[in-house]
């Protein structure tokens, strides 16, 4: 009985592994959870802010803060740069999903998680912590501007999604299917 149970269990595990491997082999370049692997052409989060300002030239730069070490204005330390660093490095949120970016903007608007002065990007390198100015700048944006910012960030970090957004989705059946039975019998 034990031998029969063990062989049935092993067979079920092998079959399950085959089903999983066959199912994921069609995903090509995506992982089990659908997150895309790193690609050599992907842009670094530290370079994205420039692309954001190219696509959204009206987005406030908020780059008048002075560097602690040099005493000069840190022109490359912009709102977009700090927003991206806060999102990716402080909150460790995915840069490819709109919802994650919306959560980050909700942080800035005081509607989600608390933002801490001590961990905010720029706190350690600028004479004045830019957190309050950045929160005020995000608060001044209209909903349409915030949506455009979110979409721009998602498009930059996940450029292959741009090509699929305008294509019609495949038709799927909404009719419930009867569940298959008998899977538990394999464990006997």
Tab-separated table of N, CA and C in Angstrom, residues 11 34 43 130-131 153 176 179 183:
chain	number	residue	atom	x	y	z
A	11	UNK	N	4.339	9.905	-9.467
A	11	UNK	CA	3.766	10.087	-10.805
A	11	UNK	C	3.001	11.408	-10.881
A	34	UNK	N	5.111	36.427	-14.448
A	34	UNK	CA	4.830	37.369	-15.517
A	34	UNK	C	5.715	38.599	-15.503
A	43	UNK	N	16.665	50.493	-19.702
A	43	UNK	CA	17.282	51.724	-19.219
A	43	UNK	C	17.411	51.685	-17.704
A	130	UNK	N	14.352	67.849	-0.045
A	130	UNK	CA	13.352	68.279	-1.022
A	130	UNK	C	11.967	67.639	-0.857
A	131	UNK	N	11.752	66.868	0.186
A	131	UNK	CA	10.502	66.121	0.313
A	131	UNK	C	9.261	67.018	0.293
A	153	UNK	N	6.013	56.920	-17.293
A	153	UNK	CA	6.950	56.077	-16.548
A	153	UNK	C	6.791	54.612	-16.908
A	176	UNK	N	-18.900	29.836	-17.898
A	176	UNK	CA	-18.180	29.012	-16.921
A	176	UNK	C	-18.048	27.571	-17.421
A	179	UNK	N	-15.817	22.145	-13.742
A	179	UNK	CA	-14.483	21.759	-13.254
A	179	UNK	C	-14.232	20.276	-13.517
A	183	UNK	N	-8.876	14.336	-9.870
A	183	UNK	CA	-7.473	14.594	-9.586
A	183	UNK	C	-7.033	13.985	-8.264
